[in-house]
């Protein structure tokens, strides 16, 4: 029997970095997925194949014996096998519809899909249990995560996320597309988060003021999203970008891309940790083509994404 789960990637519309210290963020799951397939094996091994790397180890080996990007998956395999007193090995295949390390939530989607897929070999599951396991797995490599990415990859839709883990799906019909453009600069979320922490410690008054301004901006954005007012949502995104520039997570290339995208879209900003990765621009039918054109003609790879309303999906397949 094969247990197959998939989870969507994500973009952060508002609140990245600030959410690590409290307040709210607004995130959307996107219509690009990561699928994880698991099967029990009788060889006592954990075997992982994925586009970011492969691993073959014994179920008794340490999690730290594999490269960091695969550690959350090994953690999940060992934990769930032990929880169900299984002496089996396990084969895990990971298939992604979008690149890793560009701020689109690949590691979170992977943790969610893997937690669900492996758990599905042994038991019925709830989204709460999968989310709990996925968060624990993600924290093996990124201890201070706010949990926002993992939560939206589990729930799908657009969500308002609070630092204490509370999440509410926004009750609206998304009338927009997001253009995602990749800066092709790789980044590490945990090291950008550490750098922001230093900025906060060195500039407590400025950081606290920015948190307050971000909170107000998010309240406006929530109202505008519910009213379908893309002009206001876009303006708030561009304002959010200014706060992110102030805390040092944008750079010259990202600023140029954001300015280009802003010239035709409702608004643009980096998404996720920044320092590299992707920018997003808010569009609808009236400006999607012009925004794609302005970015493509300047040599930036870009594509449009819609909000995924499904979230985590799981099924069992007979082999
Ligand atoms: C990364 O996608 C989002 C950050 O806010 C970190 C986090 O929320 O855990 C930078």
PDB file of C-alpha atoms in Angstrom, residues 54-225:
ATOM      1  CA  UNK A  54      18.505  11.518  -1.816  1.00  0.00           C
ATOM      2  CA  UNK A  55      19.243   9.585   1.372  1.00  0.00           C
ATOM      3  CA  UNK A  56      19.600   5.952   2.389  1.00  0.00           C
ATOM      4  CA  UNK A  57      20.069   5.227   6.071  1.00  0.00           C
ATOM      5  CA  UNK A  58      19.134   2.709   8.692  1.00  0.00           C
ATOM      6  CA  UNK A  59      16.095   3.467  10.891  1.00  0.00           C
ATOM      7  CA  UNK A  60      18.486   3.488  13.876  1.00  0.00           C
ATOM      8  CA  UNK A  61      20.794   6.165  12.368  1.00  0.00           C
ATOM      9  CA  UNK A  62      20.803   9.708  13.759  1.00  0.00           C
ATOM     10  CA  UNK A  63      18.745  12.406  12.007  1.00  0.00           C
ATOM     11  CA  UNK A  64      21.942  14.489  11.817  1.00  0.00           C
ATOM     12  CA  UNK A  65      23.555  11.893   9.548  1.00  0.00           C
ATOM     13  CA  UNK A  66      21.684  13.293   6.511  1.00  0.00           C
ATOM     14  CA  UNK A  67      21.927  16.707   4.853  1.00  0.00           C
ATOM     15  CA  UNK A  68      19.885  19.462   6.574  1.00  0.00           C
ATOM     16  CA  UNK A  69      17.135  19.733   3.935  1.00  0.00           C
ATOM     17  CA  UNK A  70      16.181  16.071   4.457  1.00  0.00           C
ATOM     18  CA  UNK A  71      16.398  16.044   8.272  1.00  0.00           C
ATOM     19  CA  UNK A  72      12.741  16.957   8.886  1.00  0.00           C
ATOM     20  CA  UNK A  73      11.667  14.016   6.695  1.00  0.00           C
ATOM     21  CA  UNK A  74      13.969  11.569   8.468  1.00  0.00           C
ATOM     22  CA  UNK A  75      12.736  12.927  11.815  1.00  0.00           C
ATOM     23  CA  UNK A  76       9.126  12.242  10.755  1.00  0.00           C
ATOM     24  CA  UNK A  77       9.903   8.743   9.477  1.00  0.00           C
ATOM     25  CA  UNK A  78      11.759   7.726  12.657  1.00  0.00           C
ATOM     26  CA  UNK A  79       9.176   9.308  14.967  1.00  0.00           C
ATOM     27  CA  UNK A  80       6.103   7.783  13.307  1.00  0.00           C
ATOM     28  CA  UNK A  81       7.676   4.311  12.860  1.00  0.00           C
ATOM     29  CA  UNK A  82       8.610   4.330  16.568  1.00  0.00           C
ATOM     30  CA  UNK A  83       5.194   5.630  17.648  1.00  0.00           C
ATOM     31  CA  UNK A  84       3.499   2.656  15.946  1.00  0.00           C
ATOM     32  CA  UNK A  85       6.175   0.162  17.130  1.00  0.00           C
ATOM     33  CA  UNK A  86       7.022  -0.640  13.522  1.00  0.00           C
ATOM     34  CA  UNK A  87      10.268  -2.398  12.645  1.00  0.00           C
ATOM     35  CA  UNK A  88       9.696  -1.783   8.918  1.00  0.00           C
ATOM     36  CA  UNK A  89      11.794   0.367   6.696  1.00  0.00           C
ATOM     37  CA  UNK A  90      10.182   3.052   4.579  1.00  0.00           C
ATOM     38  CA  UNK A  91      10.591   4.411   1.052  1.00  0.00           C
ATOM     39  CA  UNK A  92       9.657   8.060   0.580  1.00  0.00           C
ATOM     40  CA  UNK A  93       9.442   9.893  -2.756  1.00  0.00           C
ATOM     41  CA  UNK A  94       9.086  13.683  -2.900  1.00  0.00           C
ATOM     42  CA  UNK A  95       7.857  15.432  -6.088  1.00  0.00           C
ATOM     43  CA  UNK A  96       7.680  19.231  -6.335  1.00  0.00           C
ATOM     44  CA  UNK A  97       5.848  21.499  -8.789  1.00  0.00           C
ATOM     45  CA  UNK A  98       7.911  24.524  -7.732  1.00  0.00           C
ATOM     46  CA  UNK A  99      11.540  25.174  -6.774  1.00  0.00           C
ATOM     47  CA  UNK A 100      12.983  24.907  -3.266  1.00  0.00           C
ATOM     48  CA  UNK A 101      14.660  27.789  -1.425  1.00  0.00           C
ATOM     49  CA  UNK A 102      12.871  30.658  -3.198  1.00  0.00           C
ATOM     50  CA  UNK A 103      10.418  31.720  -0.475  1.00  0.00           C
ATOM     51  CA  UNK A 104       7.425  29.706  -1.738  1.00  0.00           C
ATOM     52  CA  UNK A 105       7.219  27.393   1.256  1.00  0.00           C
ATOM     53  CA  UNK A 106       8.742  24.247  -0.225  1.00  0.00           C
ATOM     54  CA  UNK A 107      10.161  23.026   3.079  1.00  0.00           C
ATOM     55  CA  UNK A 108       6.883  23.660   4.926  1.00  0.00           C
ATOM     56  CA  UNK A 109       4.770  22.013   2.199  1.00  0.00           C
ATOM     57  CA  UNK A 110       7.199  19.103   2.222  1.00  0.00           C
ATOM     58  CA  UNK A 111       6.944  18.691   6.019  1.00  0.00           C
ATOM     59  CA  UNK A 112       3.129  18.790   5.861  1.00  0.00           C
ATOM     60  CA  UNK A 113       2.857  16.327   2.948  1.00  0.00           C
ATOM     61  CA  UNK A 114       5.464  13.998   4.491  1.00  0.00           C
ATOM     62  CA  UNK A 115       3.820  14.030   7.951  1.00  0.00           C
ATOM     63  CA  UNK A 116       0.469  13.165   6.367  1.00  0.00           C
ATOM     64  CA  UNK A 117       1.869  10.569   3.969  1.00  0.00           C
ATOM     65  CA  UNK A 118       3.876   8.676   6.622  1.00  0.00           C
ATOM     66  CA  UNK A 119       1.130   8.904   9.256  1.00  0.00           C
ATOM     67  CA  UNK A 120      -1.348   7.636   6.649  1.00  0.00           C
ATOM     68  CA  UNK A 121       0.471   4.279   6.536  1.00  0.00           C
ATOM     69  CA  UNK A 122      -0.599   3.632  10.127  1.00  0.00           C
ATOM     70  CA  UNK A 123      -3.646   5.642  11.130  1.00  0.00           C
ATOM     71  CA  UNK A 124      -6.498   7.944  10.183  1.00  0.00           C
ATOM     72  CA  UNK A 125      -5.406  11.527  10.456  1.00  0.00           C
ATOM     73  CA  UNK A 126      -6.675  14.956  11.367  1.00  0.00           C
ATOM     74  CA  UNK A 127      -5.226  18.187  10.020  1.00  0.00           C
ATOM     75  CA  UNK A 128      -4.390  19.244  13.591  1.00  0.00           C
ATOM     76  CA  UNK A 129      -2.251  16.153  14.159  1.00  0.00           C
ATOM     77  CA  UNK A 130      -0.497  16.518  10.785  1.00  0.00           C
ATOM     78  CA  UNK A 131       0.208  20.192  11.479  1.00  0.00           C
ATOM     79  CA  UNK A 132       1.617  19.366  14.920  1.00  0.00           C
ATOM     80  CA  UNK A 133       3.976  16.744  13.432  1.00  0.00           C
ATOM     81  CA  UNK A 134       4.976  18.988  10.506  1.00  0.00           C
ATOM     82  CA  UNK A 135       5.814  21.906  12.802  1.00  0.00           C
ATOM     83  CA  UNK A 136       7.891  19.686  15.065  1.00  0.00           C
ATOM     84  CA  UNK A 137       9.756  18.405  11.981  1.00  0.00           C
ATOM     85  CA  UNK A 138      10.379  21.889  10.605  1.00  0.00           C
ATOM     86  CA  UNK A 139      11.737  23.024  13.976  1.00  0.00           C
ATOM     87  CA  UNK A 140      14.541  20.419  13.674  1.00  0.00           C
ATOM     88  CA  UNK A 141      16.134  22.774  11.113  1.00  0.00           C
ATOM     89  CA  UNK A 142      14.460  26.154  11.797  1.00  0.00           C
ATOM     90  CA  UNK A 143      13.803  26.446  15.501  1.00  0.00           C
ATOM     91  CA  UNK A 144      12.304  29.936  15.590  1.00  0.00           C
ATOM     92  CA  UNK A 145       9.725  29.472  12.832  1.00  0.00           C
ATOM     93  CA  UNK A 146       6.479  31.296  13.535  1.00  0.00           C
ATOM     94  CA  UNK A 147       4.541  28.318  12.160  1.00  0.00           C
ATOM     95  CA  UNK A 148       2.739  30.530   9.630  1.00  0.00           C
ATOM     96  CA  UNK A 149       3.991  28.725   6.510  1.00  0.00           C
ATOM     97  CA  UNK A 150       3.269  25.229   7.807  1.00  0.00           C
ATOM     98  CA  UNK A 151      -0.226  26.288   8.873  1.00  0.00           C
ATOM     99  CA  UNK A 152      -1.276  27.712   5.493  1.00  0.00           C
ATOM    100  CA  UNK A 153       0.239  24.728   3.654  1.00  0.00           C
ATOM    101  CA  UNK A 154      -2.012  22.487   5.786  1.00  0.00           C
ATOM    102  CA  UNK A 155      -5.222  24.535   5.660  1.00  0.00           C
ATOM    103  CA  UNK A 156      -5.058  25.991   2.138  1.00  0.00           C
ATOM    104  CA  UNK A 157      -6.930  29.170   1.190  1.00  0.00           C
ATOM    105  CA  UNK A 158      -5.978  32.598   2.442  1.00  0.00           C
ATOM    106  CA  UNK A 159      -5.488  32.848   6.183  1.00  0.00           C
ATOM    107  CA  UNK A 160      -5.010  35.365   8.930  1.00  0.00           C
ATOM    108  CA  UNK A 161      -2.322  33.856  11.166  1.00  0.00           C
ATOM    109  CA  UNK A 162      -1.520  34.922  14.727  1.00  0.00           C
ATOM    110  CA  UNK A 163       1.812  34.252  16.429  1.00  0.00           C
ATOM    111  CA  UNK A 164       0.167  32.044  19.084  1.00  0.00           C
ATOM    112  CA  UNK A 165      -0.803  29.590  16.319  1.00  0.00           C
ATOM    113  CA  UNK A 166      -4.407  30.779  15.895  1.00  0.00           C
ATOM    114  CA  UNK A 167      -5.380  30.731  12.211  1.00  0.00           C
ATOM    115  CA  UNK A 168      -8.620  31.792  10.537  1.00  0.00           C
ATOM    116  CA  UNK A 169      -9.442  31.197   6.889  1.00  0.00           C
ATOM    117  CA  UNK A 170     -10.499  34.420   5.198  1.00  0.00           C
ATOM    118  CA  UNK A 171     -14.080  34.113   4.066  1.00  0.00           C
ATOM    119  CA  UNK A 172     -13.797  35.629   0.588  1.00  0.00           C
ATOM    120  CA  UNK A 173     -13.552  34.661  -3.052  1.00  0.00           C
ATOM    121  CA  UNK A 174     -10.045  35.669  -4.214  1.00  0.00           C
ATOM    122  CA  UNK A 175     -10.476  37.869  -7.313  1.00  0.00           C
ATOM    123  CA  UNK A 176      -6.751  38.208  -8.012  1.00  0.00           C
ATOM    124  CA  UNK A 177      -3.697  36.484  -9.414  1.00  0.00           C
ATOM    125  CA  UNK A 178      -0.192  36.856  -7.995  1.00  0.00           C
ATOM    126  CA  UNK A 179       2.737  37.114 -10.357  1.00  0.00           C
ATOM    127  CA  UNK A 180       5.779  35.444  -8.807  1.00  0.00           C
ATOM    128  CA  UNK A 181       9.203  36.474 -10.121  1.00  0.00           C
ATOM    129  CA  UNK A 182      12.353  34.676  -9.009  1.00  0.00           C
ATOM    130  CA  UNK A 183      15.466  36.774  -8.267  1.00  0.00           C
ATOM    131  CA  UNK A 184      17.608  33.631  -8.697  1.00  0.00           C
ATOM    132  CA  UNK A 185      19.436  34.620  -5.519  1.00  0.00           C
ATOM    133  CA  UNK A 186      19.411  31.744  -3.056  1.00  0.00           C
ATOM    134  CA  UNK A 187      18.759  32.465   0.601  1.00  0.00           C
ATOM    135  CA  UNK A 188      18.485  30.715   3.922  1.00  0.00           C
ATOM    136  CA  UNK A 189      15.323  31.561   5.864  1.00  0.00           C
ATOM    137  CA  UNK A 190      16.863  30.799   9.258  1.00  0.00           C
ATOM    138  CA  UNK A 191      19.915  32.995   8.655  1.00  0.00           C
ATOM    139  CA  UNK A 192      17.793  35.931   7.394  1.00  0.00           C
ATOM    140  CA  UNK A 193      15.576  35.535  10.480  1.00  0.00           C
ATOM    141  CA  UNK A 194      18.696  35.617  12.708  1.00  0.00           C
ATOM    142  CA  UNK A 195      19.880  38.785  10.965  1.00  0.00           C
ATOM    143  CA  UNK A 196      16.519  40.468  11.554  1.00  0.00           C
ATOM    144  CA  UNK A 197      16.728  39.479  15.231  1.00  0.00           C
ATOM    145  CA  UNK A 198      20.073  41.325  15.441  1.00  0.00           C
ATOM    146  CA  UNK A 199      18.516  44.363  13.740  1.00  0.00           C
ATOM    147  CA  UNK A 200      15.676  44.264  16.298  1.00  0.00           C
ATOM    148  CA  UNK A 201      18.083  43.943  19.243  1.00  0.00           C
ATOM    149  CA  UNK A 202      20.187  46.865  17.977  1.00  0.00           C
ATOM    150  CA  UNK A 203      17.198  49.071  17.088  1.00  0.00           C
ATOM    151  CA  UNK A 204      14.454  48.207  19.613  1.00  0.00           C
ATOM    152  CA  UNK A 205      12.505  51.476  19.310  1.00  0.00           C
ATOM    153  CA  UNK A 206      12.482  51.518  15.493  1.00  0.00           C
ATOM    154  CA  UNK A 207      11.559  47.846  15.346  1.00  0.00           C
ATOM    155  CA  UNK A 208       8.718  48.265  17.799  1.00  0.00           C
ATOM    156  CA  UNK A 209       7.349  51.217  15.788  1.00  0.00           C
ATOM    157  CA  UNK A 210       7.558  49.158  12.586  1.00  0.00           C
ATOM    158  CA  UNK A 211       5.645  46.311  14.274  1.00  0.00           C
ATOM    159  CA  UNK A 212       2.881  48.752  15.232  1.00  0.00           C
ATOM    160  CA  UNK A 213       2.751  50.182  11.701  1.00  0.00           C
ATOM    161  CA  UNK A 214       2.683  46.673  10.230  1.00  0.00           C
ATOM    162  CA  UNK A 215      -0.231  45.733  12.488  1.00  0.00           C
ATOM    163  CA  UNK A 216      -2.250  48.752  11.304  1.00  0.00           C
ATOM    164  CA  UNK A 217      -1.396  47.998   7.693  1.00  0.00           C
ATOM    165  CA  UNK A 218      -2.599  44.409   8.096  1.00  0.00           C
ATOM    166  CA  UNK A 219      -5.937  45.576   9.549  1.00  0.00           C
ATOM    167  CA  UNK A 220      -6.443  47.805   6.469  1.00  0.00           C
ATOM    168  CA  UNK A 221      -5.396  44.993   4.151  1.00  0.00           C
ATOM    169  CA  UNK A 222      -7.816  42.516   5.754  1.00  0.00           C
ATOM    170  CA  UNK A 223     -10.691  44.941   5.251  1.00  0.00           C
ATOM    171  CA  UNK A 224      -9.657  45.623   1.637  1.00  0.00           C
ATOM    172  CA  UNK A 225      -9.306  41.898   0.867  1.00  0.00           C
TER     173      UNK A 225
END
